[in-house]
JSON list of C-alpha atoms in Angstrom, two decimals:
[
{"chain": "B", "resi": 128, "resn": "MET", "atom": "CA", "xyz": [-4.62, 15.14, 8.80]},
{"chain": "B", "resi": 129, "resn": "THR", "atom": "CA", "xyz": [-3.97, 17.24, 5.72]},
{"chain": "B", "resi": 130, "resn": "THR", "atom": "CA", "xyz": [-5.01, 16.13, 2.28]},
{"chain": "B", "resi": 131, "resn": "LEU", "atom": "CA", "xyz": [-2.77, 15.72, -0.72]},
{"chain": "B", "resi": 132, "resn": "PRO", "atom": "CA", "xyz": [-2.89, 18.15, -3.61]},
{"chain": "B", "resi": 133, "resn": "PRO", "atom": "CA", "xyz": [-5.11, 17.40, -6.62]},
{"chain": "B", "resi": 134, "resn": "GLY", "atom": "CA", "xyz": [-3.49, 14.94, -9.01]},
{"chain": "B", "resi": 135, "resn": "SER", "atom": "CA", "xyz": [-1.56, 13.13, -6.28]},
{"chain": "B", "resi": 136, "resn": "SER", "atom": "CA", "xyz": [-3.50, 9.92, -6.87]},
{"chain": "B", "resi": 137, "resn": "SER", "atom": "CA", "xyz": [-2.46, 9.91, -10.52]},
{"chain": "B", "resi": 138, "resn": "SER", "atom": "CA", "xyz": [1.15, 10.54, -9.56]},
{"chain": "B", "resi": 139, "resn": "LEU", "atom": "CA", "xyz": [1.10, 7.70, -7.04]},
{"chain": "B", "resi": 140, "resn": "CYS", "atom": "CA", "xyz": [-0.44, 5.35, -9.63]},
{"chain": "B", "resi": 141, "resn": "ALA", "atom": "CA", "xyz": [2.32, 6.24, -12.06]},
{"chain": "B", "resi": 142, "resn": "LEU", "atom": "CA", "xyz": [5.01, 5.90, -9.41]},
{"chain": "B", "resi": 143, "resn": "PHE", "atom": "CA", "xyz": [3.84, 2.46, -8.30]},
{"chain": "B", "resi": 144, "resn": "SER", "atom": "CA", "xyz": [2.85, 1.10, -11.72]},
{"chain": "B", "resi": 145, "resn": "TYR", "atom": "CA", "xyz": [5.92, -1.18, -11.61]},
{"chain": "B", "resi": 146, "resn": "GLU", "atom": "CA", "xyz": [4.23, -2.99, -8.71]},
{"chain": "B", "resi": 147, "resn": "LEU", "atom": "CA", "xyz": [1.57, -4.19, -11.15]},
{"chain": "B", "resi": 148, "resn": "HIS", "atom": "CA", "xyz": [3.97, -5.47, -13.78]},
{"chain": "B", "resi": 149, "resn": "ASP", "atom": "CA", "xyz": [2.34, -8.49, -15.44]},
{"chain": "B", "resi": 150, "resn": "GLY", "atom": "CA", "xyz": [-0.94, -7.76, -13.65]},
{"chain": "B", "resi": 151, "resn": "ALA", "atom": "CA", "xyz": [-0.05, -8.77, -10.11]},
{"chain": "B", "resi": 152, "resn": "ILE", "atom": "CA", "xyz": [1.42, -7.57, -6.87]},
{"chain": "B", "resi": 153, "resn": "ASP", "atom": "CA", "xyz": [3.70, -10.06, -5.17]},
{"chain": "B", "resi": 154, "resn": "SER", "atom": "CA", "xyz": [1.93, -11.86, -2.32]},
{"chain": "B", "resi": 155, "resn": "ALA", "atom": "CA", "xyz": [4.94, -11.25, -0.07]},
{"chain": "B", "resi": 156, "resn": "ALA", "atom": "CA", "xyz": [4.69, -7.51, -0.77]},
{"chain": "B", "resi": 157, "resn": "ILE", "atom": "CA", "xyz": [1.04, -7.58, 0.27]},
{"chain": "B", "resi": 158, "resn": "GLY", "atom": "CA", "xyz": [2.10, -9.35, 3.46]},
{"chain": "B", "resi": 159, "resn": "ARG", "atom": "CA", "xyz": [4.68, -6.66, 4.19]},
{"chain": "B", "resi": 160, "resn": "ILE", "atom": "CA", "xyz": [2.09, -3.95, 3.70]},
{"chain": "B", "resi": 161, "resn": "HIS", "atom": "CA", "xyz": [-0.38, -5.86, 5.90]},
{"chain": "B", "resi": 162, "resn": "ARG", "atom": "CA", "xyz": [2.24, -5.95, 8.68]},
{"chain": "B", "resi": 163, "resn": "GLY", "atom": "CA", "xyz": [2.82, -2.21, 8.27]},
{"chain": "B", "resi": 164, "resn": "ASP", "atom": "CA", "xyz": [6.28, -2.63, 6.75]},
{"chain": "B", "resi": 165, "resn": "ILE", "atom": "CA", "xyz": [5.85, 0.30, 4.35]},
{"chain": "B", "resi": 166, "resn": "ASP", "atom": "CA", "xyz": [9.27, 1.95, 4.49]},
{"chain": "B", "resi": 167, "resn": "ASP", "atom": "CA", "xyz": [10.16, 0.95, 0.91]},
{"chain": "B", "resi": 168, "resn": "TRP", "atom": "CA", "xyz": [7.04, 2.64, -0.46]},
{"chain": "B", "resi": 169, "resn": "ILE", "atom": "CA", "xyz": [7.62, 5.79, 1.60]},
{"chain": "B", "resi": 170, "resn": "SER", "atom": "CA", "xyz": [11.22, 5.88, 0.34]},
{"chain": "B", "resi": 171, "resn": "ALA", "atom": "CA", "xyz": [10.03, 5.50, -3.25]},
{"chain": "B", "resi": 172, "resn": "VAL", "atom": "CA", "xyz": [7.65, 8.44, -2.82]},
{"chain": "B", "resi": 173, "resn": "ALA", "atom": "CA", "xyz": [10.42, 10.56, -1.30]},
{"chain": "B", "resi": 174, "resn": "ARG", "atom": "CA", "xyz": [12.94, 9.64, -4.04]},
{"chain": "B", "resi": 175, "resn": "ALA", "atom": "CA", "xyz": [10.49, 10.48, -6.82]},
{"chain": "B", "resi": 176, "resn": "GLY", "atom": "CA", "xyz": [10.76, 14.18, -6.06]},
{"chain": "B", "resi": 177, "resn": "TRP", "atom": "CA", "xyz": [7.10, 14.75, -7.00]},
{"chain": "B", "resi": 178, "resn": "PHE", "atom": "CA", "xyz": [5.83, 15.43, -3.49]},
{"chain": "B", "resi": 179, "resn": "THR", "atom": "CA", "xyz": [6.59, 17.95, -0.77]},
{"chain": "B", "resi": 180, "resn": "SER", "atom": "CA", "xyz": [7.90, 16.79, 2.58]},
{"chain": "B", "resi": 181, "resn": "THR", "atom": "CA", "xyz": [4.44, 17.58, 4.01]},
{"chain": "B", "resi": 182, "resn": "ASP", "atom": "CA", "xyz": [2.81, 15.35, 1.36]},
{"chain": "B", "resi": 183, "resn": "ILE", "atom": "CA", "xyz": [5.24, 12.54, 2.18]},
{"chain": "B", "resi": 184, "resn": "ARG", "atom": "CA", "xyz": [4.55, 12.83, 5.92]},
{"chain": "B", "resi": 185, "resn": "THR", "atom": "CA", "xyz": [0.80, 12.84, 5.21]},
{"chain": "B", "resi": 186, "resn": "LEU", "atom": "CA", "xyz": [1.08, 9.67, 3.14]},
{"chain": "B", "resi": 187, "resn": "GLU", "atom": "CA", "xyz": [3.26, 8.02, 5.73]},
{"chain": "B", "resi": 188, "resn": "GLN", "atom": "CA", "xyz": [0.82, 8.87, 8.54]},
{"chain": "B", "resi": 189, "resn": "ARG", "atom": "CA", "xyz": [-2.13, 7.64, 6.50]},
{"chain": "B", "resi": 190, "resn": "TRP", "atom": "CA", "xyz": [-0.45, 4.40, 5.46]},
{"chain": "B", "resi": 191, "resn": "ARG", "atom": "CA", "xyz": [0.90, 3.65, 8.95]},
{"chain": "B", "resi": 192, "resn": "ALA", "atom": "CA", "xyz": [-2.53, 4.26, 10.47]},
{"chain": "B", "resi": 193, "resn": "ASP", "atom": "CA", "xyz": [-4.24, 2.18, 7.76]},
{"chain": "B", "resi": 194, "resn": "PRO", "atom": "CA", "xyz": [-1.89, -0.02, 5.69]},
{"chain": "B", "resi": 195, "resn": "ARG", "atom": "CA", "xyz": [-4.89, -1.07, 3.59]},
{"chain": "B", "resi": 196, "resn": "ALA", "atom": "CA", "xyz": [-4.86, 2.49, 2.19]},
{"chain": "B", "resi": 197, "resn": "LEU", "atom": "CA", "xyz": [-1.44, 1.77, 0.65]},
{"chain": "B", "resi": 198, "resn": "LEU", "atom": "CA", "xyz": [-2.79, -1.40, -0.95]},
{"chain": "B", "resi": 199, "resn": "ASP", "atom": "CA", "xyz": [-5.72, 0.58, -2.31]},
{"chain": "B", "resi": 200, "resn": "THR", "atom": "CA", "xyz": [-3.27, 3.15, -3.71]},
{"chain": "B", "resi": 201, "resn": "LEU", "atom": "CA", "xyz": [-1.31, 0.39, -5.44]},
{"chain": "B", "resi": 202, "resn": "LEU", "atom": "CA", "xyz": [-4.49, -1.10, -6.87]},
{"chain": "B", "resi": 203, "resn": "ALA", "atom": "CA", "xyz": [-5.95, 2.20, -8.09]},
{"chain": "B", "resi": 204, "resn": "GLY", "atom": "CA", "xyz": [-4.60, 1.56, -11.58]},
{"chain": "B", "resi": 205, "resn": "ALA", "atom": "CA", "xyz": [-5.10, -2.21, -11.59]},
{"chain": "B", "resi": 206, "resn": "ASP", "atom": "CA", "xyz": [-7.57, -4.16, -13.64]},
{"chain": "B", "resi": 207, "resn": "GLU", "atom": "CA", "xyz": [-10.55, -5.67, -11.84]},
{"chain": "B", "resi": 208, "resn": "VAL", "atom": "CA", "xyz": [-9.18, -9.23, -11.78]},
{"chain": "B", "resi": 209, "resn": "THR", "atom": "CA", "xyz": [-5.82, -8.16, -10.33]},
{"chain": "B", "resi": 210, "resn": "ALA", "atom": "CA", "xyz": [-7.51, -5.97, -7.72]},
{"chain": "B", "resi": 211, "resn": "LYS", "atom": "CA", "xyz": [-9.82, -8.80, -6.68]},
{"chain": "B", "resi": 212, "resn": "ARG", "atom": "CA", "xyz": [-6.94, -11.28, -6.45]},
{"chain": "B", "resi": 213, "resn": "CYS", "atom": "CA", "xyz": [-4.84, -8.88, -4.35]},
{"chain": "B", "resi": 214, "resn": "ARG", "atom": "CA", "xyz": [-7.75, -8.08, -2.04]},
{"chain": "B", "resi": 215, "resn": "GLY", "atom": "CA", "xyz": [-8.27, -11.82, -1.62]},
{"chain": "B", "resi": 216, "resn": "ILE", "atom": "CA", "xyz": [-4.63, -12.20, -0.56]},
{"chain": "B", "resi": 217, "resn": "TRP", "atom": "CA", "xyz": [-5.17, -9.32, 1.90]},
{"chain": "B", "resi": 218, "resn": "ALA", "atom": "CA", "xyz": [-8.22, -11.12, 3.31]},
{"chain": "B", "resi": 219, "resn": "ASP", "atom": "CA", "xyz": [-6.09, -14.24, 3.78]},
{"chain": "B", "resi": 220, "resn": "TYR", "atom": "CA", "xyz": [-3.58, -12.20, 5.80]},
{"chain": "B", "resi": 221, "resn": "ASP", "atom": "CA", "xyz": [-6.49, -10.78, 7.83]},
{"chain": "B", "resi": 222, "resn": "ALA", "atom": "CA", "xyz": [-7.68, -14.31, 8.60]},
{"chain": "B", "resi": 223, "resn": "VAL", "atom": "CA", "xyz": [-4.20, -15.39, 9.74]},
{"chain": "B", "resi": 224, "resn": "ALA", "atom": "CA", "xyz": [-3.92, -12.30, 11.96]},
{"chain": "B", "resi": 225, "resn": "ASP", "atom": "CA", "xyz": [-7.36, -13.03, 13.45]},
{"chain": "B", "resi": 226, "resn": "ASP", "atom": "CA", "xyz": [-6.36, -16.63, 14.12]},
{"chain": "B", "resi": 227, "resn": "GLN", "atom": "CA", "xyz": [-3.18, -15.45, 15.89]},
{"chain": "B", "resi": 228, "resn": "LEU", "atom": "CA", "xyz": [-5.19, -13.05, 18.04]},
{"chain": "B", "resi": 229, "resn": "GLU", "atom": "CA", "xyz": [-7.54, -15.86, 19.06]},
{"chain": "B", "resi": 230, "resn": "ALA", "atom": "CA", "xyz": [-4.61, -18.17, 19.82]},
{"chain": "B", "resi": 231, "resn": "ASP", "atom": "CA", "xyz": [-2.98, -15.48, 21.98]},
{"chain": "B", "resi": 232, "resn": "ALA", "atom": "CA", "xyz": [-6.19, -14.85, 23.97]}
]
């Protein structure tokens, strides 16, 4: 997989800063990311006009393969308390997914 150009992390932080309005990411948004429902974030990157089509495909591949990477991108500019709270919500979604796997087995 190709890497993004230098400065991309800063651009993504700026692009998604609205997600951290008032110091939090919506729990439902974290759930969507956890399920791999990332189309809105890919669309936002594409609409911004800051990235090449190759960059956008790279991000999409990375985030589809590892949705947690999108959460980490969103939290890159967050304060420590917000990041910890959001990672705790992610862990809760992990636990629910694990419970469902056990129930299905």
